[in-house]
Amino acid sequence: MKNKAVAEIFRQIGEILEIQGENPFRIRAYLRAAQSIESLNRDIAKLAAEEKLKEIPGIGKDLAEKIKEIVNTGKLKFYEQLRDSVPEGLTLLMSVPGIGPKSAKLLYEHLKIRNINDLEQQALAHQIRILPGFKEKTEENILRGIALIKKAKERMPLAVALATAEEFTDSLKKIKQVEQIEPAGSLRRRKETVRDIDILVSSRQPKKIMDTFTKLVQVKEILAQGPTKSSVLTKEGIQVDLRVVQPKSFGAALLYFTGCKEHNIKLRQMAAKKGVKINEYGLFKKNKWLAGKKEQDIYKLLKLNPIAPELREDQGELEAALKAQLPELLELTDIKGDLHLHSQWSDGAHSLGELVRAAKVKGYQYIAITDHSQSVRIAHGLSPERLKRQIAAIAKLNKKFKGIKILAGSEVDIKSDGSLDFPDRILKQLDLVIAAVHSGFKQSQEQLTQRITRAMENKYVNIIAHPSGRLLGQREPYALDMEAVLKQAKKTGTWMEISAFPDRLDLIDINCRRAKELGAQMAISTDSHLLSHLDYMYLGVSVARRGWLEKKDVANTLPLEKFLQAVKKKR
DNA sequence: GCCGTTTTCGGCCCGACTGTTTTCAGTCG
């Protein structure tokens, strides 16, 4: 929780310093620190208390002191003074595409423009073209920029981005001049939310590609169109950028457009130390092209093991690649079963038989039926009597279906005091128990942490489902001492669920990585309520990969017999 | 402001595009 707050303050400081025309490297230090803290998998307050802040990349003596001040007092004097020195909202001007720190400053100093409304009015009144270096075209661009932020979506969930990207790549693949095509950017890194969609194409005839792209039916508006780069807005308000390079540069360009930015910067620094240069066209010694067709070729020349896109966040992956210590990341095909499924018995849409057949098509060795427990009334939770009947029904199905084991399970509600919705004598009859919080989200961090860690002590509880409770773009995670929960997971042998459901993706990536460090295990499940939801498993795998997880870190990669043993181990 | 198998001071990724300019600054990724 605190991490986000600290990162936000540093980001604000960076932006204000930009407007003030400070040393660009000092600005970058703040912005880099912000990013570093945001993707940290430890609680910043704890690190501060342990005097370990300087271990965070990008944090030195000065910033460590500032973090301590924020953690201890809830505010930062330096920031407050800085904030008072510029009008409120001025940094917001920079959110308009085309307006950077220099323009923002100029607009304020000459025209007293201090927010986007002012900006729009002055542009409409043709007052901006009076400024030095500004003319009609700039005015038009400002108005377009404002219209764009009004229209364009904020970040969208990964699943939406992937579907949109696929629509575009499917259309573009039909052009015969397209040699290779690949979505890049944060989408390729499988970040949980994505701002815009970057697509890279290699072709010897870029113009042909651009013409087709900007005329696709999905396109509502063309934002920019050049010979090798174009941007459009879809009907849904999603920005899609297309870039075309020569086949010789496809790998170098893919590396560059995939990012993240800090990963690229560090990579280029490493290259510079070896006396070579990397840009989006390739790796060069003097002016001689040495590599660029494939990403791996470039990593190889820098003596780095190839790095999966999901790891490229400048979180130690380059250092690990140098030492050949990268994880062997989990693959979708490693998953042997789905452990969180709802049927018609509670709030799912399909019968048990339909679920089993669909799971068989997926090639799973086992699935768990985990309908809600009695307290979750809104989801038609099962009473002990109904659960008993369901267990019998599942036993019958196991006789009927060969080649797949159906586990009788339950998603048992963790009540507000940490007790479970079913007594042990009932849980005992189940093959697999998932426990989850479904109410009382407003409890204090202490209460919630205690509630969940207490549930984990129950020997029948195998998995904690969607541990943070967040819903992307809809509900913040509840207050939880995740470090304590993950330690409890290790101690009790309880698995942490990575919910592959698109709105959840919870446990989140950075906590997966921390869980692994602490020796805890995960389980990836879809929380399906419809048959089509079974397909979401790949999203959970993406989260796991971003969390550096390997096959051995995920319980449902085990083949049936070993998995059943693992389930019983806690009892 | 950070950081160090060249450095505790002097570096800090690299290029495209745009609009405004006659050679470049600002912005973006």
XYZ file of C-alpha atoms (C1' of nucleotides) in Angstrom:
600
model
C 0.000 0.000 0.000
C 2.655 2.391 1.182
C 4.845 1.527 -1.794
C 2.401 3.074 -4.218
C 2.165 6.245 -2.148
C 5.936 6.691 -1.997
C 6.279 6.007 -5.707
C 3.588 8.557 -6.469
C 5.341 11.267 -4.470
C 8.624 10.610 -6.283
C 6.866 10.653 -9.633
C 5.268 13.993 -8.797
C 8.625 15.387 -7.716
C 10.122 14.244 -11.009
C 7.388 15.979 -12.970
C 7.686 19.241 -11.077
C 11.457 19.238 -11.471
C 10.937 18.697 -15.191
C 8.806 21.817 -15.416
C 11.399 23.721 -13.476
C 14.024 22.672 -15.986
C 16.171 20.829 -13.468
C 19.076 18.556 -14.309
C 17.511 15.797 -16.439
C 19.493 13.113 -14.688
C 18.223 14.178 -11.336
C 14.718 13.980 -12.743
C 15.377 10.528 -14.090
C 16.670 9.467 -10.700
C 13.309 10.317 -9.125
C 11.280 8.690 -11.882
C 13.455 5.607 -11.840
C 13.151 5.362 -8.065
C 9.374 5.646 -8.389
C 9.243 2.774 -10.825
C 11.612 0.706 -8.786
C 9.544 1.130 -5.625
C 6.319 0.396 -7.433
C 7.568 -2.934 -8.690
C 9.156 -3.853 -5.391
C 7.865 -7.083 -3.891
C 8.517 -6.041 -0.307
C 6.810 -3.550 1.952
C 8.798 -0.325 1.796
C 7.992 0.523 5.415
C 9.492 -2.771 6.529
C 12.623 -2.210 4.484
C 12.924 1.256 5.967
C 12.682 -0.151 9.473
C 15.339 -2.733 8.629
C 17.672 -0.065 7.157
C 17.645 -1.904 3.826
C 16.400 0.868 1.565
C 19.715 1.283 -0.208
C 19.444 -2.263 -1.494
C 16.646 -1.065 -3.778
C 18.070 -0.200 -7.192
C 18.047 3.538 -7.778
C 17.838 4.402 -4.090
C 20.875 6.106 -2.595
C 21.535 8.053 0.565
C 19.297 10.996 -0.223
C 16.257 9.107 -1.427
C 16.551 6.617 1.428
C 16.227 9.506 3.864
C 13.242 10.865 1.987
C 11.542 7.472 2.062
C 12.087 7.231 5.791
C 10.513 10.618 6.260
C 7.443 9.569 4.270
C 7.112 6.279 6.086
C 7.550 7.849 9.523
C 5.598 11.077 9.175
C 3.266 10.336 6.281
C 4.611 13.284 4.323
C 7.715 14.802 2.799
C 8.673 18.411 3.481
C 10.773 18.702 0.346
C 7.815 17.590 -1.751
C 5.370 19.927 -0.082
C 7.617 22.918 -0.632
C 8.189 21.931 -4.212
C 4.478 21.443 -4.783
C 3.720 24.886 -3.391
C 6.186 26.435 -5.816
C 4.122 25.489 -8.869
C 0.402 25.942 -9.447
C -1.719 22.920 -8.803
C -2.653 21.029 -11.934
C 0.278 22.250 -13.976
C 1.808 18.791 -14.107
C -1.535 17.573 -15.447
C -0.935 19.659 -18.562
C 1.825 17.219 -19.401
C -0.734 14.451 -19.712
C -1.873 16.073 -22.959
C -0.010 14.330 -25.795
C 2.458 16.753 -27.296
C 2.766 18.892 -24.183
C 5.957 18.318 -22.273
C 7.578 20.191 -19.416
C 8.870 23.030 -21.572
C 5.529 23.773 -23.145
C 3.705 23.476 -19.834
C 6.015 26.041 -18.302
C 5.711 28.404 -21.234
C 1.933 28.137 -21.300
C 1.718 28.952 -17.635
C 4.212 31.787 -17.640
C 2.798 33.603 -20.647
C -0.886 32.776 -20.537
C -1.410 31.725 -16.908
C -2.736 28.384 -18.142
C -2.824 26.078 -15.158
C -5.102 23.211 -16.120
C -6.499 21.388 -19.110
C -9.683 23.464 -19.177
C -7.701 26.697 -19.454
C -5.640 25.110 -22.164
C -8.652 24.101 -24.215
C -10.260 27.524 -23.959
C -7.128 29.401 -24.924
C -6.543 27.077 -27.853
C -10.113 27.617 -29.066
C -9.641 31.359 -28.654
C -6.451 31.113 -30.763
C -4.377 32.636 -27.993
C -1.721 29.962 -28.021
C -0.367 30.742 -31.474
C 0.882 34.033 -30.091
C 3.593 32.291 -28.103
C 7.087 31.899 -29.546
C 7.453 28.578 -31.303
C 3.713 27.981 -31.396
C 1.508 28.333 -34.465
C -1.853 27.142 -35.785
C -0.649 23.607 -36.174
C 0.423 23.445 -32.537
C -2.945 24.748 -31.475
C -4.702 22.107 -33.536
C -2.498 19.420 -32.062
C -3.248 20.578 -28.546
C -6.977 20.395 -29.199
C -6.565 16.962 -30.716
C -4.527 15.918 -27.727
C -7.219 17.067 -25.327
C -9.892 15.293 -27.350
C -7.747 12.190 -27.242
C -7.417 12.051 -23.486
C -11.149 12.578 -23.171
C -11.853 9.748 -25.571
C -9.044 7.303 -25.013
C -9.349 4.623 -22.398
C -7.242 4.521 -19.320
C -5.281 1.333 -19.007
C -7.259 -1.706 -20.101
C -7.072 -5.226 -18.684
C -4.560 -7.501 -20.383
C -7.260 -9.820 -21.722
C -8.968 -6.956 -23.563
C -5.665 -5.798 -24.998
C -4.754 -9.282 -26.181
C -8.100 -9.706 -27.906
C -7.787 -6.323 -29.627
C -4.236 -7.020 -30.714
C -5.308 -10.332 -32.172
C -8.017 -8.679 -34.258
C -5.408 -6.401 -35.771
C -2.721 -9.010 -36.305
C -5.245 -11.359 -37.922
C -6.223 -8.632 -40.371
C -2.653 -7.590 -41.099
C -1.422 -11.131 -41.627
C -3.566 -11.261 -44.734
C -1.312 -8.732 -46.454
C 1.210 -10.725 -48.402
C 4.001 -8.186 -47.906
C 3.940 -8.837 -44.158
C 6.871 -11.111 -43.371
C 6.714 -11.203 -39.583
C 4.229 -9.724 -37.160
C 4.244 -9.562 -33.388
C 2.524 -7.434 -30.734
C 5.164 -5.723 -28.574
C 5.124 -3.296 -25.651
C 3.689 -4.035 -22.226
C 1.212 -6.384 -23.891
C 4.054 -8.689 -24.877
C 5.452 -8.423 -21.372
C 1.962 -9.469 -20.237
C 1.502 -6.634 -17.793
C -1.852 -6.906 -16.031
C -3.049 -3.686 -17.611
C -2.003 -2.097 -20.880
C -2.246 1.489 -22.070
C -1.878 1.143 -25.819
C -1.191 -1.661 -28.215
C 2.093 -1.772 -30.135
C 2.365 -4.014 -33.137
C 5.593 -4.633 -35.004
C 5.784 -5.838 -38.585
C 8.725 -6.647 -40.793
C 8.314 -5.986 -44.470
C 10.205 -4.743 -47.470
C 7.225 -2.599 -48.476
C 6.211 -0.571 -45.422
C 3.943 1.796 -47.301
C 1.590 -0.932 -48.427
C 1.224 -2.107 -44.819
C 0.499 1.385 -43.518
C -2.173 2.012 -46.112
C -4.024 -1.157 -45.222
C -3.621 -0.633 -41.486
C -5.140 2.820 -41.339
C -8.089 1.670 -43.451
C -9.047 -1.357 -41.353
C -12.703 -1.488 -40.285
C -11.738 -1.430 -36.598
C -10.169 2.006 -37.073
C -12.240 4.991 -36.086
C -9.621 7.695 -36.299
C -6.075 8.077 -37.572
C -3.876 9.842 -35.038
C -0.669 9.850 -37.059
C 0.463 8.296 -40.295
C 4.044 8.138 -41.483
C 6.013 5.851 -43.782
C 7.070 3.432 -41.025
C 4.926 4.351 -38.071
C 1.206 5.015 -37.652
C -1.201 5.378 -34.768
C -4.939 4.868 -34.807
C -7.813 4.909 -32.367
C -10.340 2.069 -32.434
C -14.065 2.452 -31.998
C -13.589 1.361 -28.397
C -11.128 4.194 -27.822
C -8.030 2.004 -27.792
C -4.846 3.391 -29.318
C -2.974 1.020 -31.612
C 0.506 1.840 -32.889
C 2.006 0.040 -35.834
C 5.663 0.143 -36.793
C 7.275 -1.459 -39.782
C 10.960 -2.316 -40.092
C 13.096 -4.261 -42.542
C 13.336 -8.009 -41.806
C 17.004 -7.604 -40.931
C 16.001 -5.393 -37.980
C 12.964 -7.293 -36.736
C 14.636 -8.720 -33.629
C 16.301 -5.461 -32.674
C 13.069 -3.553 -33.148
C 11.085 -6.147 -31.218
C 13.553 -5.906 -28.362
C 13.316 -2.158 -28.402
C 9.520 -1.909 -28.686
C 8.921 -4.565 -26.064
C 10.790 -2.660 -23.359
C 10.511 -1.997 -20.599
C 12.323 1.258 -20.958
C 14.688 0.638 -18.066
C 15.504 -2.806 -19.386
C 16.478 -1.254 -22.704
C 18.546 1.455 -21.107
C 20.494 -1.019 -19.036
C 20.965 -3.272 -22.045
C 22.346 -0.382 -24.049
C 24.653 0.562 -21.225
C 25.970 -2.991 -21.145
C 26.480 -2.827 -24.883
C 28.328 0.482 -24.628
C 30.743 -1.030 -22.119
C 31.557 -3.717 -24.644
C 32.178 -1.086 -27.292
C 29.053 -1.825 -29.315
C 25.843 0.093 -29.848
C 22.236 -1.094 -29.854
C 19.357 0.682 -31.504
C 16.118 -0.493 -33.058
C 17.933 -1.490 -36.240
C 20.463 -3.796 -34.727
C 23.652 -4.208 -32.791
C 26.571 -2.300 -34.307
C 30.313 -2.167 -33.838
C 31.424 1.193 -35.177
C 29.025 1.293 -38.063
C 29.118 -2.381 -38.825
C 25.867 -4.293 -38.361
C 26.470 -7.425 -36.308
C 22.995 -8.654 -35.337
C 19.326 -7.729 -35.351
C 17.271 -10.430 -37.043
C 16.350 -12.074 -33.773
C 16.253 -10.870 -30.203
C 18.325 -13.841 -29.070
C 21.150 -12.871 -31.412
C 21.547 -9.578 -29.612
C 21.385 -11.073 -26.127
C 23.904 -13.675 -27.232
C 26.440 -11.131 -28.477
C 26.205 -9.424 -25.089
C 26.893 -12.778 -23.412
C 23.407 -12.853 -21.940
C 21.016 -15.781 -21.807
C 17.807 -15.000 -23.706
C 15.326 -13.189 -21.466
C 11.600 -13.898 -21.731
C 9.514 -10.754 -22.371
C 7.613 -11.243 -19.094
C 10.836 -10.734 -17.150
C 11.955 -7.528 -18.837
C 11.160 -5.112 -16.044
C 14.681 -4.291 -14.852
C 14.119 -6.350 -11.749
C 17.390 -8.222 -11.826
C 16.741 -10.193 -15.002
C 19.774 -8.774 -16.837
C 22.071 -9.602 -13.961
C 20.588 -13.112 -13.782
C 20.988 -13.542 -17.541
C 24.634 -12.584 -17.277
C 25.223 -15.239 -14.648
C 23.080 -17.806 -16.470
C 20.729 -17.868 -13.492
C 17.429 -17.095 -15.146
C 14.491 -19.245 -14.054
C 13.135 -21.870 -16.385
C 9.713 -20.283 -16.604
C 6.432 -22.114 -16.276
C 4.623 -22.940 -19.528
C 0.894 -23.300 -20.106
C 1.447 -26.933 -21.090
C 2.876 -27.629 -17.622
C -0.569 -27.163 -16.072
C -2.192 -30.522 -15.391
C -5.496 -29.457 -13.876
C -7.799 -26.593 -12.976
C -8.580 -26.363 -9.266
C -11.270 -23.726 -8.983
C -14.492 -24.340 -10.924
C -18.095 -23.412 -10.246
C -21.072 -25.396 -11.495
C -24.833 -24.920 -11.564
C -24.852 -26.147 -7.977
C -23.821 -22.627 -6.945
C -23.334 -19.673 -9.306
C -21.800 -21.443 -12.299
C -23.672 -21.800 -15.578
C -22.971 -25.417 -16.437
C -23.526 -28.900 -15.145
C -20.785 -31.030 -13.636
C -20.755 -33.254 -16.704
C -20.285 -30.317 -19.051
C -17.352 -29.071 -16.974
C -15.696 -32.462 -17.009
C -16.041 -32.844 -20.757
C -14.576 -29.390 -21.359
C -11.676 -30.139 -19.019
C -10.995 -33.378 -20.870
C -10.721 -31.443 -24.108
C -8.069 -29.307 -22.402
C -6.154 -32.487 -21.677
C -6.277 -32.054 -17.913
C -5.559 -35.012 -15.660
C -7.727 -33.634 -12.889
C -10.112 -30.835 -11.956
C -11.674 -29.698 -8.720
C -15.312 -28.689 -8.415
C -15.321 -25.906 -5.870
C -18.748 -24.398 -5.494
C -19.428 -21.762 -2.859
C -20.242 -22.584 0.742
C -23.491 -21.805 2.548
C -22.754 -18.266 3.793
C -22.295 -16.916 0.287
C -26.030 -16.753 -0.262
C -25.895 -14.484 -3.259
C -23.991 -17.185 -5.110
C -26.384 -19.906 -3.962
C -23.771 -21.415 -1.671
C -24.118 -25.091 -0.800
C -25.528 -26.200 2.541
C -23.863 -29.227 4.171
C -26.727 -31.381 2.871
C -26.374 -30.185 -0.709
C -22.607 -30.533 -0.513
C -23.078 -34.131 0.567
C -25.251 -34.780 -2.459
C -22.720 -33.083 -4.696
C -19.937 -35.266 -3.354
C -22.060 -38.308 -4.244
C -22.720 -36.927 -7.710
C -19.006 -36.420 -8.265
C -18.282 -39.980 -7.142
C -20.680 -41.163 -9.858
C -19.009 -38.997 -12.469
C -15.637 -40.442 -11.575
C -16.997 -43.857 -12.490
C -18.407 -42.549 -15.730
C -15.435 -40.549 -17.018
C -12.077 -42.185 -17.604
C -8.756 -40.413 -17.957
C -9.640 -37.546 -15.684
C -10.038 -37.364 -11.910
C -12.777 -35.111 -10.565
C -12.029 -33.815 -7.104
C -14.872 -32.901 -4.791
C -13.973 -29.531 -3.393
C -15.412 -26.360 -1.989
C -14.652 -22.671 -2.028
C -15.232 -22.217 1.658
C -15.931 -18.741 2.897
C -13.559 -17.358 5.507
C -15.868 -15.663 7.958
C -15.092 -12.320 9.531
C -13.456 -13.886 12.581
C -11.273 -16.201 10.502
C -13.355 -19.298 11.138
C -14.535 -21.346 8.182
C -18.028 -21.712 6.812
C -17.962 -25.507 7.239
C -16.799 -27.454 10.298
C -13.835 -29.815 10.000
C -16.049 -32.897 9.952
C -17.411 -31.699 6.620
C -14.149 -30.396 5.189
C -12.668 -33.782 5.953
C -14.940 -35.389 3.370
C -13.618 -33.187 0.580
C -10.700 -33.914 -1.723
C -9.604 -30.283 -1.911
C -10.517 -27.175 0.030
C -10.133 -23.607 -1.158
C -10.720 -20.844 1.365
C -11.495 -17.262 0.452
C -12.710 -13.945 1.775
C -15.976 -12.726 0.246
C -17.112 -10.040 2.660
C -15.874 -7.676 5.333
C -13.329 -6.085 2.994
C -13.221 -2.975 5.134
C -11.667 -4.649 8.147
C -8.323 -3.373 9.372
C -5.085 -4.804 8.046
C -4.538 -6.543 11.339
C -7.971 -8.160 11.350
C -7.810 -9.268 7.729
C -4.298 -10.636 8.069
C -5.280 -12.528 11.186
C -8.416 -13.780 9.541
C -6.578 -15.282 6.597
C -3.567 -16.604 8.479
C -5.934 -18.290 10.908
C -7.806 -19.976 8.076
C -4.484 -21.223 6.734
C -3.826 -23.026 9.991
C -6.710 -25.365 9.289
C -5.171 -28.591 8.025
C -7.915 -29.104 5.465
C -7.398 -25.769 3.744
C -5.175 -26.372 0.722
C -5.479 -23.075 -1.119
C -6.245 -19.428 -0.408
C -8.195 -18.138 -3.396
C -7.681 -14.672 -4.912
C -5.667 -13.624 -1.852
C -5.771 -9.838 -2.194
C -9.431 -9.555 -3.257
C -8.766 -6.843 -5.784
C -10.778 -6.469 -8.956
C -8.871 -4.689 -11.695
C -10.245 -1.214 -12.234
C -13.143 -1.865 -9.855
C -12.001 -2.695 -6.358
C -8.771 -2.035 -4.531
C -7.128 -4.941 -2.723
C -8.099 -5.158 0.915
C -5.545 -4.201 3.530
C -3.336 -7.197 4.083
C 0.132 -7.832 5.442
C 1.014 -9.917 2.418
C 4.469 -10.696 3.759
C 2.899 -12.304 6.826
C 0.415 -14.231 4.690
C 3.145 -15.544 2.392
C 5.248 -16.622 5.350
C 2.227 -18.403 6.760
C 1.766 -20.108 3.384
C 5.273 -21.491 3.628
C 4.885 -22.459 7.272
C 1.549 -24.248 6.909
C 2.039 -25.666 3.426
C -0.950 -23.757 2.083
C -0.878 -22.812 -1.586
C -1.575 -19.310 -2.763
C -3.963 -19.159 -5.684
C -3.104 -17.219 -8.777
C -6.559 -16.500 -10.084
C -6.430 -16.489 -13.862
C -9.776 -14.736 -14.033
C -9.178 -11.577 -16.132
C -10.426 -9.099 -13.504
C -8.472 -10.718 -10.721
C -4.997 -11.944 -11.721
C -4.422 -12.280 -8.019
C -1.909 -13.231 -6.402
C -0.198 -10.475 -8.347
C 3.148 -10.930 -10.088
C 5.417 -9.210 -7.582
C 3.891 -11.162 -4.716
C 4.399 -14.397 -6.646
C 8.064 -13.631 -6.799
C 8.215 -12.854 -3.100
C 6.279 -16.028 -2.305
C 8.818 -18.013 -4.259
C 11.682 -16.350 -2.404
C 10.021 -17.321 0.859
C 9.573 -20.899 -0.332
C 5.777 -20.886 -0.644
C 3.918 -22.654 -3.433
C 1.228 -21.422 -5.769
C -1.747 -22.975 -7.575
C -3.146 -21.453 -10.762
C -6.883 -21.689 -11.350
C -9.482 -20.031 -13.514
C -12.401 -19.592 -11.075
C -14.580 -20.535 -14.044
C -18.289 -19.841 -13.977
C -18.693 -20.539 -17.694
C -17.040 -23.132 -19.908
C -15.333 -20.391 -21.890
C -13.633 -19.227 -18.690
C -11.519 -22.368 -18.716
C -9.529 -20.706 -21.489
C -8.249 -18.041 -19.099
C -5.602 -20.361 -17.695
C -2.969 -18.743 -19.931
C -3.506 -15.426 -18.120
C -2.658 -17.037 -14.796
C 0.425 -18.569 -16.361
C 1.449 -15.109 -17.585
C 1.214 -13.752 -14.051
C 3.288 -16.658 -12.794
C 5.927 -16.092 -15.451
C 6.124 -12.400 -14.551
C 6.637 -13.587 -10.993
C 9.629 -15.700 -12.091
C 7.776 -18.928 -11.239
C 8.950 -22.291 -12.473
C 7.106 -25.561 -12.800
C 8.164 -26.641 -9.344
C 6.630 -23.544 -7.751
C 3.130 -24.382 -8.949
C 1.247 -27.292 -7.360
C -1.071 -28.076 -10.242
C 1.790 -28.904 -12.554
C 2.130 -32.207 -10.719
C 0.831 -35.337 -12.424
C -2.271 -36.823 -10.813
C -0.756 -39.253 -8.313
C 1.847 -36.813 -7.077
C -0.715 -34.073 -6.913
C -3.019 -36.181 -4.741
C -0.130 -36.937 -2.420
C 0.688 -33.253 -2.196
C -2.916 -32.428 -1.291
C -2.893 -34.990 1.516
C 0.458 -33.835 2.853
C -1.055 -31.061 4.923
C -3.592 -33.291 6.658
C 20.295 11.977 -7.570
C 22.717 7.504 -8.495
C 26.733 4.856 -9.220
C 31.676 2.578 -9.794
C 36.292 -4.852 -12.851
C 38.086 2.295 -16.393
C 35.673 6.509 -12.199
C 34.149 8.765 -5.051
C 33.785 12.812 -9.865
C 31.853 12.864 -14.052
C 29.376 10.363 -16.485
C 24.250 9.055 -17.117
C 20.528 5.085 -24.131
C 19.238 6.205 -28.571
C 16.684 7.534 -32.446
C 12.241 9.179 -34.931
C 9.101 12.542 -35.668
C 7.019 17.133 -35.583
C 6.687 21.810 -36.185
C 9.140 25.209 -36.241
C 12.915 26.363 -38.020
C 17.117 27.454 -41.853
C 19.941 23.981 -37.948
C 17.072 22.757 -33.895
C 14.337 22.038 -29.589
C 10.753 19.521 -27.679
C 8.386 15.315 -27.202
C 7.832 10.499 -27.330
C 8.802 5.698 -26.654
